[in-house]
Amino acid sequence: MSVTFNDFQGQYAAIRGPIDTAVQRVLSSGWYLLGQELKDFEAKLGARLGGAHVVGVANGTEAIALALMALGIGPGAEVIAPALTAYPTITGIKMSGATPVVADVDPATGLLDLASVEAQITPRTRAIVPVHLYGQSCDLAPLLALAASEDIAVVEDCAQAIDATYQGQPVGTHGVIGCFSFYPTKNLGAYGDAGAVVTRDAALAERLRRHRNYGQSDRYRHELPGINSRLDELQAAILAVKLDYLSEWTTRRRAIAAQYRAGLRGVGLLEEKAYGQHVYHLFPVRVAARDGFMAHLTAAGIQTLIHYPLPIAAQPDFAGQKDERFPGAETLAKEVVSLPLRPDMTDEQVTAVIAAVNSWAGV
Ligand SMILES: *Cc1c(COP(=O)(O)O)cnc(C)c1O
């Protein structure tokens, strides 16, 4: 039995008919950027997000940069992000010209720790970027209250959490802007790069549409600073097809996670919070002797990955906070290892993963 972490070809084979139809339609249309396919995808995702305005962009990193740009946050400003996240959260903040500052995460979940965020706020803090890591929402209510009291914007990094909810409402619609990535491995993945920014504020959505297209309002009229960050028609058409399967995929992810939670022995599980729906983009477990554990699973044909091996402050590109300790992030970086969890895993594969983990623990 072999269980790979991703199976892109298998997923394509399962939905090949409607995908090929969509691709052929776009190629034959002769229109490849900022057309009807993008409008349709933005409307379809917006409806799913409770009527929010969706602006398709080129990737999740630029979604974060554009969100900050649209809020007027740039050089001289500080933006707080978690000390454990995918590095592109930080890359996006740096692209805006703002200075990223990290706050620790709760080692029970990997999500931002409120007290640590509070401790990092300075007069220059203009935004907080909570990351809904591994597919689970941060505890947003106290964070939004803190941010509002300090007049700080909340920009949600939802790259790993499409379809996750917090108190019944989709992530990405709680803060002023939500940022999504459709990188191929994400729960809704394009066949290339793609992303989106989401907001309930129509005027802000309009600004975001200009920023993503060289700041252009009318043709050849550039009123705002901008970049080139468009979600192309091919990827938009592909994503619109895949969006029809997302609920089914999320349900399957959650079912596999429930089997893991019930069946795994000898490893630490992260907490699943009752305040929202976790969409299990990843299923990390905590193991002190991680190298041996990973070697054991590799020998059993099961591929694992680490999300993430280095806390942000230890990354060479991250210049600041070298002398500060982030115990939550440091512990997780040492101990986490992600088991394969994808909606197209067979029951036999799920059983094989559980058996391999439990045989390492000797139970
Ligand atoms: C994937 C990811 C991003 C970046 O998305 P890209 O589309 O690859 O630019 C940002 N933040 C987090 C948490 C991610 O997982």
XYZ file of C-alpha atoms and ligand atoms in Angstrom:
378
model
C 0.000 0.000 0.000
C 1.341 3.411 -0.929
C -0.236 6.633 0.266
C 1.104 9.779 -1.372
C 0.557 13.196 0.171
C -1.094 14.565 -2.975
C -2.581 12.885 -6.043
C -3.151 15.581 -8.643
C -3.521 13.179 -11.575
C -6.086 11.086 -9.717
C -8.139 14.149 -8.889
C -8.064 15.381 -12.492
C -9.065 11.957 -13.804
C -12.132 11.985 -11.532
C -13.444 15.319 -12.882
C -11.925 15.300 -16.337
C -15.174 15.717 -18.317
C -16.333 19.088 -16.936
C -12.750 20.390 -16.625
C -11.918 19.626 -20.260
C -15.185 21.223 -21.389
C -14.372 24.403 -19.458
C -10.798 24.545 -20.775
C -11.934 24.066 -24.374
C -14.553 26.802 -23.956
C -11.967 29.308 -22.723
C -9.374 28.428 -25.350
C -11.945 28.761 -28.137
C -13.332 32.036 -26.789
C -10.222 34.048 -27.633
C -10.543 35.954 -24.316
C -8.011 35.061 -21.656
C -7.945 37.785 -18.974
C -10.569 39.765 -17.011
C -13.559 38.287 -18.839
C -16.791 36.453 -18.153
C -15.150 33.359 -16.654
C -13.562 35.447 -13.916
C -16.815 37.367 -13.281
C -18.709 34.086 -13.000
C -16.192 32.536 -10.613
C -16.072 35.673 -8.450
C -19.881 35.701 -8.230
C -20.054 31.977 -7.479
C -17.485 32.164 -4.687
C -19.052 35.383 -3.373
C -22.435 33.667 -3.062
C -20.805 30.877 -1.109
C -19.225 33.463 1.191
C -22.556 34.998 2.111
C -22.632 37.670 -0.593
C -19.125 39.057 -0.099
C -17.347 40.778 -2.989
C -14.671 38.534 -4.478
C -11.752 39.874 -6.522
C -9.686 37.213 -8.255
C -5.925 37.766 -8.124
C -2.828 35.895 -9.273
C -1.978 34.043 -6.036
C -2.406 34.061 -2.266
C 0.823 35.937 -1.567
C -0.229 38.884 -3.718
C -3.726 38.687 -2.203
C -2.122 39.680 1.123
C 0.031 42.387 -0.480
C -2.978 43.830 -2.343
C -5.148 43.770 0.785
C -2.586 45.863 2.660
C -2.078 48.167 -0.348
C -5.833 48.799 -0.553
C -5.882 49.712 3.143
C -3.039 52.179 2.653
C -0.650 50.063 4.714
C 2.951 50.155 3.542
C 6.393 51.458 4.487
C 6.628 52.538 8.121
C 3.712 50.357 9.236
C 3.974 47.136 11.251
C 1.784 44.128 10.521
C 1.428 41.305 13.035
C 1.401 37.709 11.756
C 1.847 34.317 13.458
C 5.295 33.006 14.369
C 4.370 29.723 12.660
C 2.798 29.908 9.206
C 3.594 29.248 5.572
C 6.313 31.796 4.787
C 4.261 33.461 1.981
C 2.143 35.130 4.686
C 5.307 37.067 5.510
C 6.286 37.505 1.844
C 2.915 39.154 1.160
C 3.345 41.576 4.052
C 6.872 42.460 2.894
C 5.626 43.063 -0.667
C 3.382 45.834 0.674
C 6.423 47.570 2.110
C 5.192 47.093 5.688
C 7.317 45.408 8.351
C 6.145 41.981 9.481
C 6.165 41.378 13.238
C 5.358 37.933 14.579
C 3.362 36.841 17.608
C 3.379 33.364 19.097
C 0.881 30.582 18.403
C -0.916 28.243 20.769
C 0.894 24.871 20.544
C -2.449 23.105 21.028
C -3.742 24.426 17.686
C -1.028 26.343 15.839
C -3.299 29.416 15.869
C -2.405 32.970 16.959
C -2.144 33.509 20.697
C -4.110 36.605 21.695
C -1.900 37.634 24.622
C 1.190 37.423 22.410
C -0.510 39.557 19.737
C -1.377 42.147 22.349
C 2.227 42.238 23.533
C 3.479 42.961 19.991
C 1.209 45.951 19.328
C 3.049 49.278 18.993
C 1.906 52.725 17.787
C 3.023 51.641 14.296
C 0.835 48.511 14.169
C -1.689 48.910 11.357
C -2.897 45.366 10.718
C -3.056 41.859 12.138
C -3.005 38.892 9.755
C -4.480 35.875 11.546
C -3.749 32.660 9.645
C -6.421 29.960 9.765
C -3.665 27.384 9.875
C -4.198 23.760 8.817
C -7.839 24.595 7.907
C -9.133 25.769 11.269
C -10.337 29.291 12.043
C -8.563 31.366 14.656
C -10.688 32.473 17.604
C -11.704 35.672 15.827
C -14.100 37.366 18.270
C -11.509 38.408 20.876
C -8.992 39.235 18.144
C -11.474 41.478 16.296
C -12.375 43.177 19.584
C -8.708 43.823 20.384
C -8.060 45.126 16.852
C -11.108 47.412 16.934
C -10.069 48.866 20.284
C -6.644 49.717 18.837
C -7.957 50.833 15.420
C -6.041 48.060 13.683
C -7.285 46.253 10.551
C -7.745 42.473 10.522
C -6.773 40.822 7.212
C -7.518 37.097 7.336
C -5.110 34.652 5.670
C -7.563 31.961 4.522
C -5.155 30.189 2.152
C -5.605 26.878 4.005
C -9.189 27.352 5.092
C -11.708 27.794 2.292
C -15.089 26.539 3.573
C -14.004 26.804 7.225
C -16.362 28.759 9.454
C -16.194 30.707 12.689
C -19.427 30.930 14.646
C -21.337 29.780 11.567
C -19.883 32.422 9.218
C -17.259 31.663 6.549
C -13.676 32.659 7.264
C -12.554 35.554 5.100
C -15.704 37.563 5.881
C -14.951 38.460 9.502
C -12.008 40.833 9.031
C -11.982 43.773 6.635
C -10.420 41.621 3.877
C -9.957 37.859 3.501
C -7.131 36.425 1.388
C -7.401 33.089 -0.409
C -4.921 30.960 -2.335
C -5.814 28.396 -4.989
C -2.308 26.952 -5.203
C -2.688 23.375 -6.479
C -2.317 21.724 -3.053
C -4.975 23.876 -1.372
C -8.481 22.563 -0.633
C -9.658 24.372 -3.769
C -6.675 24.160 -6.105
C -6.138 25.597 -9.575
C -3.952 23.984 -12.246
C -1.379 26.688 -11.677
C -1.371 29.810 -9.519
C -4.487 31.695 -8.456
C -5.898 33.558 -5.481
C -8.625 35.950 -4.362
C -9.347 38.787 -1.978
C -12.760 39.027 -0.376
C -14.533 41.907 1.346
C -18.029 42.967 2.320
C -17.147 46.597 1.478
C -18.094 47.424 -2.138
C -15.843 50.499 -2.364
C -12.870 48.544 -1.041
C -13.590 45.766 -3.573
C -13.524 48.359 -6.353
C -10.133 49.646 -5.170
C -8.819 46.081 -5.041
C -9.958 45.544 -8.665
C -7.834 48.521 -9.693
C -4.788 47.614 -7.624
C -4.672 44.157 -9.226
C -4.686 45.684 -12.723
C -1.899 48.354 -12.633
C -4.163 50.707 -10.672
C -6.215 51.227 -13.819
C -9.753 52.626 -13.586
C -10.700 53.252 -17.206
C -8.491 52.092 -20.013
C -5.111 53.832 -19.866
C -6.156 55.851 -16.808
C -4.192 54.945 -13.678
C -5.593 56.528 -10.535
C -4.041 54.296 -7.912
C -0.775 52.451 -7.430
C -1.044 48.915 -8.654
C 0.583 45.697 -9.707
C -0.250 43.038 -12.277
C -2.016 40.321 -10.305
C -4.897 38.862 -12.307
C -6.638 35.514 -12.051
C -6.754 34.342 -15.661
C -9.807 33.017 -17.483
C -8.525 29.432 -17.732
C -7.910 29.122 -14.000
C -11.190 30.898 -13.200
C -13.134 28.432 -15.354
C -11.329 25.489 -13.764
C -11.955 26.805 -10.255
C -15.656 27.368 -10.996
C -15.947 23.682 -11.954
C -14.038 22.542 -8.882
C -16.106 24.745 -6.580
C -19.061 22.430 -7.289
C -17.143 19.585 -5.636
C -15.801 21.509 -2.663
C -18.587 20.685 -0.187
C -18.255 16.986 -0.972
C -14.454 17.181 -0.603
C -14.707 19.067 2.689
C -17.125 16.470 4.075
C -14.728 13.690 3.097
C -11.749 15.506 4.635
C -13.654 15.883 7.892
C -14.694 12.222 7.874
C -11.087 11.071 7.408
C -9.963 13.444 10.181
C -12.617 11.961 12.488
C -11.297 8.459 11.714
C -7.747 9.600 12.441
C -8.794 11.281 15.687
C -10.612 8.147 16.836
C -8.012 5.624 15.682
C -4.536 7.097 16.145
C -2.499 6.082 19.197
C 0.857 7.214 20.532
C 0.919 10.619 18.804
C -0.304 14.045 19.950
C -3.407 15.419 18.247
C -4.027 19.119 17.743
C -7.235 20.494 19.205
C -10.384 20.777 17.095
C -12.295 23.814 18.333
C -16.080 23.777 18.802
C -16.512 27.387 17.581
C -16.420 26.575 13.874
C -15.942 24.073 11.072
C -12.384 22.806 10.603
C -11.745 21.851 6.955
C -8.575 19.835 7.572
C -6.336 21.226 4.862
C -3.647 19.359 6.787
C -3.599 16.795 9.577
C -0.472 17.392 11.643
C 0.250 15.235 14.668
C 2.880 15.938 17.320
C 5.682 13.440 17.825
C 8.786 14.093 19.928
C 10.959 11.564 18.013
C 9.850 12.906 14.644
C 12.683 11.653 12.434
C 12.175 8.036 13.490
C 8.431 8.338 13.105
C 8.723 9.703 9.570
C 11.211 6.987 8.605
C 8.815 4.363 9.961
C 5.935 5.735 7.859
C 8.135 6.050 4.763
C 9.053 2.371 5.154
C 5.309 1.596 5.281
C 4.798 3.496 1.987
C 3.205 6.543 3.609
C 4.416 9.995 2.657
C 4.565 12.691 5.340
C 5.576 16.368 5.299
C 6.401 18.981 7.942
C 4.308 22.151 8.238
C 6.557 23.915 9.171
C 10.099 22.985 10.185
C 11.258 26.549 11.001
C 9.478 29.234 13.020
C 9.282 32.502 11.069
C 11.774 34.299 13.308
C 14.362 31.603 12.487
C 14.028 32.110 8.712
C 17.117 33.785 7.254
C 14.977 36.192 5.198
C 13.111 37.371 8.305
C 15.334 40.071 9.691
C 13.591 40.964 12.943
C 12.925 39.501 16.380
C 15.991 37.261 16.373
C 16.370 37.551 20.151
C 12.750 36.860 21.035
C 11.459 33.419 22.000
C 8.257 31.969 20.576
C 7.815 28.778 22.596
C 4.537 27.719 20.930
C 5.922 28.053 17.411
C 9.273 26.522 18.364
C 7.640 23.461 19.946
C 5.401 22.829 16.949
C 8.229 23.363 14.463
C 10.149 20.597 16.260
C 7.274 18.156 16.696
C 4.655 18.456 13.940
C 4.397 16.022 11.076
C 1.474 15.974 8.653
C -0.191 12.699 7.692
C -1.690 12.366 4.213
C -5.284 13.611 4.174
C -6.995 14.193 0.862
C -10.608 13.671 -0.133
C -9.784 10.991 -2.714
C -8.042 8.663 -0.249
C -9.674 5.242 -0.151
C -10.925 3.700 3.108
C -8.098 1.164 2.777
C -5.535 3.964 2.617
C -6.997 5.637 5.698
C -6.870 2.320 7.555
C -3.280 1.775 6.386
C -2.171 5.166 7.724
C -3.762 4.473 11.115
C -2.209 0.992 11.263
C 1.253 2.307 10.377
C 1.089 5.066 12.996
C -0.127 2.652 15.642
C 2.513 0.055 14.805
C 5.182 2.712 15.452
C 3.639 3.334 18.854
C 3.556 -0.442 19.427
C -0.205 -0.566 20.005
C -0.326 28.811 0.379
C -0.302 29.879 1.382
C -0.083 31.212 1.048
C 0.365 31.666 -0.312
O -0.406 31.332 -1.364
P 0.224 31.284 -2.850
O -1.001 31.165 -3.697
O 1.124 30.106 -2.924
O 0.927 32.572 -3.066
C -0.188 32.180 2.040
N -0.479 31.843 3.293
C -0.666 30.568 3.672
C -0.998 30.261 5.097
C -0.567 29.539 2.733
O -0.741 28.269 3.131
